[in-house]
PDB file of C-alpha atoms in Angstrom:
ATOM      1  CA  UNK M 179       0.000   0.000   0.000  1.00 92.00           C
ATOM      2  CA  UNK M 180       1.473   3.295  -1.047  1.00 98.00           C
ATOM      3  CA  UNK M 181       0.703   6.894  -0.184  1.00 99.00           C
ATOM      4  CA  UNK M 182       2.188  10.110  -1.447  1.00 99.00           C
ATOM      5  CA  UNK M 183       2.734  12.517   1.429  1.00 99.00           C
ATOM      6  CA  UNK M 184       2.332  16.288   1.668  1.00 98.00           C
ATOM      7  CA  UNK M 185       3.847  17.504   4.973  1.00 97.00           C
ATOM      8  CA  UNK M 186       3.158  21.231   4.793  1.00 95.00           C
ATOM      9  CA  UNK M 187       5.154  23.834   6.695  1.00 92.00           C
ATOM     10  CA  UNK M 188       4.231  23.233  10.339  1.00 91.00           C
ATOM     11  CA  UNK M 189       5.042  19.528  10.344  1.00 92.00           C
ATOM     12  CA  UNK M 190       8.632  20.236   9.332  1.00 90.00           C
ATOM     13  CA  UNK M 191       9.201  22.895  11.974  1.00 88.00           C
ATOM     14  CA  UNK M 192       6.862  22.902  14.972  1.00 90.00           C
ATOM     15  CA  UNK M 193       5.255  19.456  14.882  1.00 95.00           C
ATOM     16  CA  UNK M 194       8.121  17.128  14.044  1.00 95.00           C
ATOM     17  CA  UNK M 195       7.078  14.620  16.721  1.00 95.00           C
ATOM     18  CA  UNK M 196       3.578  14.477  15.228  1.00 98.00           C
ATOM     19  CA  UNK M 197       5.043  13.693  11.826  1.00 98.00           C
ATOM     20  CA  UNK M 198       7.437  11.048  13.148  1.00 98.00           C
ATOM     21  CA  UNK M 199       4.809   9.229  15.199  1.00 98.00           C
ATOM     22  CA  UNK M 200       2.196   9.341  12.419  1.00 99.00           C
ATOM     23  CA  UNK M 201       4.542   8.003   9.753  1.00 99.00           C
ATOM     24  CA  UNK M 202       5.848   5.314  12.114  1.00 99.00           C
ATOM     25  CA  UNK M 203       2.285   4.136  12.785  1.00 99.00           C
ATOM     26  CA  UNK M 204       1.436   4.018   9.086  1.00 99.00           C
ATOM     27  CA  UNK M 205       4.630   2.185   8.200  1.00 99.00           C
ATOM     28  CA  UNK M 206       3.926  -0.469  10.836  1.00 98.00           C
ATOM     29  CA  UNK M 207       0.486  -0.898   9.280  1.00 99.00           C
ATOM     30  CA  UNK M 208       2.194  -1.686   5.985  1.00 98.00           C
ATOM     31  CA  UNK M 209       2.077   1.636   4.164  1.00 99.00           C
ATOM     32  CA  UNK M 210       4.911   2.851   1.975  1.00 99.00           C
ATOM     33  CA  UNK M 211       5.058   6.631   2.373  1.00 99.00           C
ATOM     34  CA  UNK M 212       6.575   8.720  -0.404  1.00 99.00           C
ATOM     35  CA  UNK M 213       6.941  12.418   0.378  1.00 98.00           C
ATOM     36  CA  UNK M 214       6.333  14.778  -2.529  1.00 98.00           C
ATOM     37  CA  UNK M 215       9.681  15.674  -4.056  1.00 96.00           C
ATOM     38  CA  UNK M 216       8.540  19.279  -4.287  1.00 90.00           C
ATOM     39  CA  UNK M 217       5.690  21.008  -2.508  1.00 92.00           C
ATOM     40  CA  UNK M 218       4.516  24.494  -1.571  1.00 90.00           C
ATOM     41  CA  UNK M 219       2.817  26.113   1.402  1.00 91.00           C
ATOM     42  CA  UNK M 220      -0.919  25.515   1.018  1.00 90.00           C
ATOM     43  CA  UNK M 221      -1.712  29.048   2.188  1.00 84.00           C
ATOM     44  CA  UNK M 222      -2.842  27.909   5.660  1.00 71.00           C
ATOM     45  CA  UNK M 223      -6.400  29.210   5.224  1.00 70.00           C
ATOM     46  CA  UNK M 224      -8.865  29.119   2.343  1.00 64.00           C
ATOM     47  CA  UNK M 225      -9.501  32.638   1.013  1.00 57.00           C
ATOM     48  CA  UNK M 226     -13.182  33.410   0.511  1.00 54.00           C
ATOM     49  CA  UNK M 227     -12.807  36.548  -1.620  1.00 55.00           C
ATOM     50  CA  UNK M 228     -13.219  35.838  -5.337  1.00 59.00           C
ATOM     51  CA  UNK M 229     -10.243  38.016  -6.262  1.00 64.00           C
ATOM     52  CA  UNK M 230      -8.033  36.021  -3.883  1.00 75.00           C
ATOM     53  CA  UNK M 231      -7.589  33.172  -6.357  1.00 85.00           C
ATOM     54  CA  UNK M 232      -3.870  33.869  -6.428  1.00 84.00           C
ATOM     55  CA  UNK M 233      -3.807  32.768  -2.777  1.00 86.00           C
ATOM     56  CA  UNK M 234      -4.738  29.270  -3.940  1.00 91.00           C
ATOM     57  CA  UNK M 235      -1.664  28.973  -6.159  1.00 92.00           C
ATOM     58  CA  UNK M 236       0.385  27.145  -3.537  1.00 92.00           C
ATOM     59  CA  UNK M 237      -2.295  24.488  -3.110  1.00 94.00           C
ATOM     60  CA  UNK M 238      -2.853  24.305  -6.875  1.00 96.00           C
ATOM     61  CA  UNK M 239       0.842  23.806  -7.609  1.00 96.00           C
ATOM     62  CA  UNK M 240       1.051  21.143  -4.905  1.00 96.00           C
ATOM     63  CA  UNK M 241      -1.827  19.230  -6.520  1.00 98.00           C
ATOM     64  CA  UNK M 242      -0.010  19.488  -9.857  1.00 98.00           C
ATOM     65  CA  UNK M 243       3.201  18.155  -8.284  1.00 98.00           C
ATOM     66  CA  UNK M 244       1.220  15.264  -6.802  1.00 98.00           C
ATOM     67  CA  UNK M 245      -0.306  14.621 -10.228  1.00 98.00           C
ATOM     68  CA  UNK M 246       3.157  14.434 -11.786  1.00 98.00           C
ATOM     69  CA  UNK M 247       4.585  12.214  -9.050  1.00 98.00           C
ATOM     70  CA  UNK M 248       1.583   9.877  -9.160  1.00 98.00           C
ATOM     71  CA  UNK M 249       2.750   8.616 -12.552  1.00 98.00           C
ATOM     72  CA  UNK M 250       5.843   7.048 -11.014  1.00 98.00           C
ATOM     73  CA  UNK M 251       4.625   6.395  -7.474  1.00 97.00           C
ATOM     74  CA  UNK M 252       1.734   4.181  -8.533  1.00 96.00           C
ATOM     75  CA  UNK M 253      -0.859   5.920  -6.368  1.00 99.00           C
ATOM     76  CA  UNK M 254      -3.078   8.978  -6.555  1.00 99.00           C
ATOM     77  CA  UNK M 255      -3.697   9.062  -2.795  1.00 99.00           C
ATOM     78  CA  UNK M 256      -2.121  12.060  -1.065  1.00 99.00           C
ATOM     79  CA  UNK M 257      -1.679  11.822   2.707  1.00 99.00           C
ATOM     80  CA  UNK M 258      -1.970  14.997   4.808  1.00 98.00           C
ATOM     81  CA  UNK M 259      -1.464  15.300   8.580  1.00 98.00           C
ATOM     82  CA  UNK M 260      -2.307  18.953   9.220  1.00 97.00           C
ATOM     83  CA  UNK M 261      -6.072  19.696   9.236  1.00 96.00           C
ATOM     84  CA  UNK M 262      -5.480  23.187   7.842  1.00 95.00           C
ATOM     85  CA  UNK M 263      -3.540  21.766   4.894  1.00 96.00           C
ATOM     86  CA  UNK M 264      -6.194  19.094   4.403  1.00 97.00           C
ATOM     87  CA  UNK M 265      -8.923  21.737   4.473  1.00 95.00           C
ATOM     88  CA  UNK M 266      -7.222  23.994   1.936  1.00 95.00           C
ATOM     89  CA  UNK M 267      -6.168  21.247  -0.490  1.00 97.00           C
ATOM     90  CA  UNK M 268      -9.635  19.669  -0.453  1.00 97.00           C
ATOM     91  CA  UNK M 269     -11.417  22.991  -0.927  1.00 94.00           C
ATOM     92  CA  UNK M 270      -9.119  24.190  -3.691  1.00 95.00           C
ATOM     93  CA  UNK M 271      -9.534  20.871  -5.502  1.00 96.00           C
ATOM     94  CA  UNK M 272     -13.302  21.125  -5.133  1.00 96.00           C
ATOM     95  CA  UNK M 273     -13.332  24.746  -6.322  1.00 93.00           C
ATOM     96  CA  UNK M 274     -11.347  23.873  -9.436  1.00 95.00           C
ATOM     97  CA  UNK M 275     -13.632  20.935 -10.232  1.00 97.00           C
ATOM     98  CA  UNK M 276     -16.853  22.920  -9.824  1.00 96.00           C
ATOM     99  CA  UNK M 277     -15.956  26.421 -11.044  1.00 95.00           C
ATOM    100  CA  UNK M 278     -14.687  26.504 -14.627  1.00 96.00           C
ATOM    101  CA  UNK M 279     -13.849  30.216 -14.519  1.00 94.00           C
ATOM    102  CA  UNK M 280     -11.721  29.853 -11.385  1.00 93.00           C
ATOM    103  CA  UNK M 281      -9.988  26.830 -12.906  1.00 96.00           C
ATOM    104  CA  UNK M 282      -9.210  28.764 -16.078  1.00 95.00           C
ATOM    105  CA  UNK M 283      -7.837  31.760 -14.173  1.00 93.00           C
ATOM    106  CA  UNK M 284      -5.625  29.714 -11.869  1.00 93.00           C
ATOM    107  CA  UNK M 285      -4.172  27.692 -14.741  1.00 95.00           C
ATOM    108  CA  UNK M 286      -3.320  31.011 -16.407  1.00 93.00           C
ATOM    109  CA  UNK M 287      -1.442  32.102 -13.283  1.00 90.00           C
ATOM    110  CA  UNK M 288       0.504  28.832 -13.333  1.00 92.00           C
ATOM    111  CA  UNK M 289       1.028  28.499 -17.079  1.00 91.00           C
ATOM    112  CA  UNK M 290       4.677  27.535 -16.551  1.00 91.00           C
ATOM    113  CA  UNK M 291       3.644  23.986 -15.682  1.00 92.00           C
ATOM    114  CA  UNK M 292       1.109  21.410 -16.797  1.00 96.00           C
ATOM    115  CA  UNK M 293      -2.523  22.018 -15.795  1.00 97.00           C
ATOM    116  CA  UNK M 294      -4.124  20.059 -12.991  1.00 98.00           C
ATOM    117  CA  UNK M 295      -6.349  17.316 -14.438  1.00 96.00           C
ATOM    118  CA  UNK M 296      -8.000  16.271 -11.145  1.00 97.00           C
ATOM    119  CA  UNK M 297      -7.999  12.797  -9.648  1.00 96.00           C
ATOM    120  CA  UNK M 298      -5.649  13.361  -6.698  1.00 99.00           C
ATOM    121  CA  UNK M 299      -7.340  11.911  -3.621  1.00 98.00           C
ATOM    122  CA  UNK M 300      -6.453  14.036  -0.579  1.00 99.00           C
ATOM    123  CA  UNK M 301      -6.685  11.930   2.592  1.00 99.00           C
ATOM    124  CA  UNK M 302      -6.193  12.916   6.194  1.00 99.00           C
ATOM    125  CA  UNK M 303      -4.310  10.604   8.542  1.00 99.00           C
ATOM    126  CA  UNK M 304      -7.464   9.670  10.460  1.00 99.00           C
ATOM    127  CA  UNK M 305      -9.257   8.643   7.257  1.00 99.00           C
ATOM    128  CA  UNK M 306      -6.428   6.250   6.442  1.00 99.00           C
ATOM    129  CA  UNK M 307      -6.398   4.823   9.980  1.00 99.00           C
ATOM    130  CA  UNK M 308     -10.178   4.447  10.107  1.00 99.00           C
ATOM    131  CA  UNK M 309     -10.193   2.609   6.774  1.00 98.00           C
ATOM    132  CA  UNK M 310      -7.688   0.138   8.214  1.00 99.00           C
ATOM    133  CA  UNK M 311      -9.095  -0.565  11.683  1.00 98.00           C
ATOM    134  CA  UNK M 312      -8.746  -4.309  11.130  1.00 98.00           C
ATOM    135  CA  UNK M 313      -4.999  -3.937  10.571  1.00 98.00           C
ATOM    136  CA  UNK M 314      -4.753  -1.559  13.527  1.00 98.00           C
ATOM    137  CA  UNK M 315      -6.370  -3.970  15.980  1.00 97.00           C
ATOM    138  CA  UNK M 316      -4.033  -6.755  14.848  1.00 97.00           C
ATOM    139  CA  UNK M 317      -1.005  -4.503  15.420  1.00 98.00           C
ATOM    140  CA  UNK M 318      -1.787  -3.734  19.085  1.00 97.00           C
ATOM    141  CA  UNK M 319       1.016  -4.661  21.502  1.00 96.00           C
ATOM    142  CA  UNK M 320       0.070  -2.579  24.551  1.00 93.00           C
ATOM    143  CA  UNK M 321      -3.476  -2.665  25.881  1.00 85.00           C
ATOM    144  CA  UNK M 322      -4.717   0.653  27.253  1.00 92.00           C
ATOM    145  CA  UNK M 323      -8.129  -0.432  28.531  1.00 90.00           C
ATOM    146  CA  UNK M 324      -8.071   1.760  31.631  1.00 86.00           C
ATOM    147  CA  UNK M 325      -7.229   4.999  29.814  1.00 96.00           C
ATOM    148  CA  UNK M 326      -9.994   7.575  29.347  1.00 97.00           C
ATOM    149  CA  UNK M 327      -9.447   9.791  26.312  1.00 98.00           C
ATOM    150  CA  UNK M 328     -11.288  12.938  25.230  1.00 99.00           C
ATOM    151  CA  UNK M 329     -11.047  13.826  21.547  1.00 99.00           C
ATOM    152  CA  UNK M 330     -10.660  17.433  20.447  1.00 98.00           C
ATOM    153  CA  UNK M 331     -11.391  17.827  16.733  1.00 98.00           C
ATOM    154  CA  UNK M 332     -11.178  21.592  16.372  1.00 97.00           C
ATOM    155  CA  UNK M 333     -12.637  23.403  13.385  1.00 93.00           C
ATOM    156  CA  UNK M 334     -10.921  22.693  10.108  1.00 93.00           C
ATOM    157  CA  UNK M 335     -11.225  18.906   9.868  1.00 96.00           C
ATOM    158  CA  UNK M 336     -15.038  19.001  10.077  1.00 96.00           C
ATOM    159  CA  UNK M 337     -15.857  22.331   8.418  1.00 93.00           C
ATOM    160  CA  UNK M 338     -17.259  23.086   5.943  1.00 93.00           C
ATOM    161  CA  UNK M 339     -19.562  20.081   5.712  1.00 92.00           C
ATOM    162  CA  UNK M 340     -18.755  19.336   2.081  1.00 93.00           C
ATOM    163  CA  UNK M 341     -15.134  18.400   2.883  1.00 95.00           C
ATOM    164  CA  UNK M 342     -15.566  17.155   6.476  1.00 96.00           C
ATOM    165  CA  UNK M 343     -14.079  13.778   7.389  1.00 97.00           C
ATOM    166  CA  UNK M 344     -17.187  13.000   9.443  1.00 97.00           C
ATOM    167  CA  UNK M 345     -20.454  14.481  10.683  1.00 95.00           C
ATOM    168  CA  UNK M 346     -19.700  18.156  11.215  1.00 89.00           C
ATOM    169  CA  UNK M 347     -21.970  18.498  14.250  1.00 89.00           C
ATOM    170  CA  UNK M 348     -21.004  15.342  16.116  1.00 95.00           C
ATOM    171  CA  UNK M 349     -18.001  13.557  14.609  1.00 98.00           C
ATOM    172  CA  UNK M 350     -17.104  10.172  16.079  1.00 98.00           C
ATOM    173  CA  UNK M 351     -14.431   8.868  13.711  1.00 99.00           C
ATOM    174  CA  UNK M 352     -11.572   9.341  16.192  1.00 99.00           C
ATOM    175  CA  UNK M 353     -13.608   7.907  19.066  1.00 99.00           C
ATOM    176  CA  UNK M 354     -14.065   4.749  16.986  1.00 98.00           C
ATOM    177  CA  UNK M 355     -10.314   4.568  16.455  1.00 98.00           C
ATOM    178  CA  UNK M 356      -9.766   4.955  20.201  1.00 98.00           C
ATOM    179  CA  UNK M 357     -12.279   2.194  20.949  1.00 97.00           C
ATOM    180  CA  UNK M 358     -10.495  -0.063  18.460  1.00 97.00           C
ATOM    181  CA  UNK M 359      -7.267   0.103  20.487  1.00 97.00           C
ATOM    182  CA  UNK M 360      -9.046  -0.594  23.763  1.00 96.00           C
ATOM    183  CA  UNK M 361      -9.209   2.865  25.337  1.00 97.00           C
ATOM    184  CA  UNK M 362     -12.388   4.554  26.544  1.00 97.00           C
ATOM    185  CA  UNK M 363     -13.544   7.682  24.660  1.00 98.00           C
ATOM    186  CA  UNK M 364     -14.914  10.440  26.874  1.00 98.00           C
ATOM    187  CA  UNK M 365     -17.954  12.396  25.742  1.00 96.00           C
ATOM    188  CA  UNK M 366     -18.086  16.166  26.216  1.00 97.00           C
ATOM    189  CA  UNK M 367     -19.951  18.970  24.418  1.00 96.00           C
ATOM    190  CA  UNK M 368     -17.273  21.264  22.936  1.00 98.00           C
ATOM    191  CA  UNK M 369     -15.084  18.935  20.889  1.00 98.00           C
ATOM    192  CA  UNK M 370     -15.565  20.903  17.663  1.00 97.00           C
ATOM    193  CA  UNK M 371     -15.465  24.418  19.134  1.00 96.00           C
ATOM    194  CA  UNK M 372     -12.625  26.692  18.018  1.00 96.00           C
ATOM    195  CA  UNK M 373      -9.599  26.879  20.335  1.00 96.00           C
ATOM    196  CA  UNK M 374      -8.765  30.362  19.078  1.00 91.00           C
ATOM    197  CA  UNK M 375      -6.665  29.283  16.116  1.00 89.00           C
ATOM    198  CA  UNK M 376      -4.193  31.870  14.790  1.00 79.00           C
ATOM    199  CA  UNK M 377      -5.400  34.462  17.294  1.00 83.00           C
ATOM    200  CA  UNK M 378      -2.516  33.153  19.406  1.00 82.00           C
ATOM    201  CA  UNK M 379      -0.321  35.425  17.256  1.00 83.00           C
ATOM    202  CA  UNK M 380      -2.499  38.493  17.801  1.00 88.00           C
ATOM    203  CA  UNK M 381      -4.284  38.248  21.128  1.00 94.00           C
ATOM    204  CA  UNK M 382      -3.491  35.303  23.407  1.00 94.00           C
ATOM    205  CA  UNK M 383      -6.440  36.176  25.613  1.00 95.00           C
ATOM    206  CA  UNK M 384      -8.828  35.052  22.881  1.00 95.00           C
ATOM    207  CA  UNK M 385      -7.118  31.664  22.802  1.00 96.00           C
ATOM    208  CA  UNK M 386      -7.057  31.442  26.593  1.00 96.00           C
ATOM    209  CA  UNK M 387     -10.769  32.244  26.740  1.00 97.00           C
ATOM    210  CA  UNK M 388     -11.779  29.732  24.069  1.00 97.00           C
ATOM    211  CA  UNK M 389      -9.460  26.972  25.225  1.00 98.00           C
ATOM    212  CA  UNK M 390     -10.416  27.456  28.882  1.00 97.00           C
ATOM    213  CA  UNK M 391     -14.053  26.921  27.988  1.00 98.00           C
ATOM    214  CA  UNK M 392     -13.217  23.752  26.053  1.00 98.00           C
ATOM    215  CA  UNK M 393     -10.967  22.286  28.741  1.00 98.00           C
ATOM    216  CA  UNK M 394     -13.435  23.108  31.511  1.00 97.00           C
ATOM    217  CA  UNK M 395     -16.103  21.063  29.715  1.00 98.00           C
ATOM    218  CA  UNK M 396     -13.981  17.896  29.812  1.00 98.00           C
ATOM    219  CA  UNK M 397     -14.725  15.520  32.743  1.00 97.00           C
ATOM    220  CA  UNK M 398     -12.046  15.669  35.432  1.00 94.00           C
ATOM    221  CA  UNK M 399     -11.391  11.928  35.395  1.00 95.00           C
ATOM    222  CA  UNK M 400     -10.152  12.156  31.794  1.00 97.00           C
ATOM    223  CA  UNK M 401      -6.571  10.918  31.393  1.00 96.00           C
ATOM    224  CA  UNK M 402      -5.705  12.394  28.005  1.00 98.00           C
ATOM    225  CA  UNK M 403      -7.018  14.921  25.515  1.00 98.00           C
ATOM    226  CA  UNK M 404      -5.996  13.995  21.974  1.00 99.00           C
ATOM    227  CA  UNK M 405      -5.912  16.156  18.891  1.00 99.00           C
ATOM    228  CA  UNK M 406      -4.750  15.854  15.288  1.00 98.00           C
ATOM    229  CA  UNK M 407      -3.980  19.538  14.736  1.00 97.00           C
ATOM    230  CA  UNK M 408      -0.570  21.106  15.509  1.00 96.00           C
ATOM    231  CA  UNK M 409      -2.114  24.524  16.151  1.00 95.00           C
ATOM    232  CA  UNK M 410      -4.815  23.123  18.443  1.00 97.00           C
ATOM    233  CA  UNK M 411      -2.126  21.112  20.219  1.00 98.00           C
ATOM    234  CA  UNK M 412      -0.073  24.251  20.795  1.00 96.00           C
ATOM    235  CA  UNK M 413      -3.015  26.368  21.947  1.00 97.00           C
ATOM    236  CA  UNK M 414      -4.347  23.763  24.364  1.00 98.00           C
ATOM    237  CA  UNK M 415      -0.920  23.107  25.850  1.00 96.00           C
ATOM    238  CA  UNK M 416      -0.231  26.827  26.109  1.00 96.00           C
ATOM    239  CA  UNK M 417      -3.496  27.224  28.009  1.00 97.00           C
ATOM    240  CA  UNK M 418      -2.822  24.330  30.386  1.00 97.00           C
ATOM    241  CA  UNK M 419       0.632  25.765  31.017  1.00 94.00           C
ATOM    242  CA  UNK M 420      -0.666  29.279  31.662  1.00 92.00           C
ATOM    243  CA  UNK M 421      -3.381  27.970  34.001  1.00 95.00           C
ATOM    244  CA  UNK M 422      -1.327  25.147  35.448  1.00 91.00           C
ATOM    245  CA  UNK M 423      -3.075  24.880  38.806  1.00 88.00           C
ATOM    246  CA  UNK M 424      -6.469  24.753  37.142  1.00 93.00           C
ATOM    247  CA  UNK M 425      -5.587  22.152  34.516  1.00 94.00           C
ATOM    248  CA  UNK M 426      -2.768  20.200  36.161  1.00 90.00           C
ATOM    249  CA  UNK M 427      -4.804  16.999  35.706  1.00 91.00           C
ATOM    250  CA  UNK M 428      -4.966  17.388  31.910  1.00 94.00           C
ATOM    251  CA  UNK M 429      -2.399  16.062  29.415  1.00 96.00           C
ATOM    252  CA  UNK M 430      -2.576  16.986  25.726  1.00 98.00           C
ATOM    253  CA  UNK M 431      -1.350  14.434  23.169  1.00 98.00           C
ATOM    254  CA  UNK M 432      -1.418  13.780  19.463  1.00 98.00           C
ATOM    255  CA  UNK M 433      -3.624  10.873  18.430  1.00 99.00           C
ATOM    256  CA  UNK M 434      -0.600   9.406  16.664  1.00 99.00           C
ATOM    257  CA  UNK M 435       1.271   9.198  20.000  1.00 98.00           C
ATOM    258  CA  UNK M 436      -1.554   7.159  21.518  1.00 98.00           C
ATOM    259  CA  UNK M 437      -1.587   4.838  18.509  1.00 99.00           C
ATOM    260  CA  UNK M 438       2.196   4.544  18.609  1.00 98.00           C
ATOM    261  CA  UNK M 439       2.113   3.495  22.260  1.00 98.00           C
ATOM    262  CA  UNK M 440      -0.632   0.951  21.638  1.00 98.00           C
ATOM    263  CA  UNK M 441       1.406  -0.504  18.760  1.00 98.00           C
ATOM    264  CA  UNK M 442       4.577  -0.820  20.824  1.00 97.00           C
ATOM    265  CA  UNK M 443       6.315   2.164  19.232  1.00 98.00           C
ATOM    266  CA  UNK M 444       7.111   3.839  22.544  1.00 97.00           C
ATOM    267  CA  UNK M 445      10.114   5.705  21.148  1.00 98.00           C
ATOM    268  CA  UNK M 446       7.643   7.949  19.296  1.00 98.00           C
ATOM    269  CA  UNK M 447       5.717   8.945  22.432  1.00 98.00           C
ATOM    270  CA  UNK M 448       6.631  12.024  24.490  1.00 96.00           C
ATOM    271  CA  UNK M 449       7.731  11.381  28.073  1.00 95.00           C
ATOM    272  CA  UNK M 450       4.772  13.070  29.765  1.00 93.00           C
ATOM    273  CA  UNK M 451       2.336  10.946  27.765  1.00 95.00           C
ATOM    274  CA  UNK M 452       4.336   7.785  28.453  1.00 94.00           C
ATOM    275  CA  UNK M 453       4.034   8.588  32.145  1.00 93.00           C
ATOM    276  CA  UNK M 454       0.224   8.681  31.868  1.00 92.00           C
ATOM    277  CA  UNK M 455       0.146   5.230  30.295  1.00 92.00           C
ATOM    278  CA  UNK M 456       2.564   3.753  32.806  1.00 84.00           C
ATOM    279  CA  UNK M 457       0.548   5.157  35.716  1.00 84.00           C
ATOM    280  CA  UNK M 458      -2.791   3.884  34.399  1.00 78.00           C
ATOM    281  CA  UNK M 459      -1.641   0.454  33.333  1.00 69.00           C
ATOM    282  CA  UNK M 460       0.381  -0.484  36.413  1.00 60.00           C
TER     283      UNK M 460
END
């Protein structure tokens, strides 16, 4: 099984551990991961102004590069780990497929390379894992039956509805993955609320306010809060650090770390998360 891989900017700088653990999990499940030989920043957010088509050039060129590489890689599936990158690549691909004028204009901007002919299948990490739950359950080495895990989806993986990986109002795809490895998913009401996103660069108080509300809604007997978004991960950890006394019982982890531990890949799990597992499983 082969996947092309688009890392995006954050994974190579601020979320290296997320990348390493995710790729290690996929490789143990039998996937051959081939990173795109050349890729561009996706733009981070999807511009909604019609005249902002030039902002989509990075995503467009990346889809073209994937198209070219697919001829030698033997797959048209493109793996993405960052929800923002997933969101932008999916929406740009959809825009080009449904809006002939936008497609024509963008191809004019990028007339130094071949036009995008569609057919690249952008997949988020959790979609790949969920489609291979049978392989995942067979790869479990460490049972984590006593661990209670709350899932935080954030915004961009479930919005807008037409590119969401699951039900936008009440997604359960990650909870099903957690159940498959033996852990107990924790239900709480704000798992798709915004943590504050890029406001962390402008006004941290907005992030603290949003993230406080989310974390306060999580039952106190929860052992871990897992996310799949590097920015959400940063904002939630920043909030727990700033309000340490209030949230000292909460540990934030990437879903890939939890999967890595369950699969016996402990070298890809951060020490504070390893400690949680050791404490619960003793």
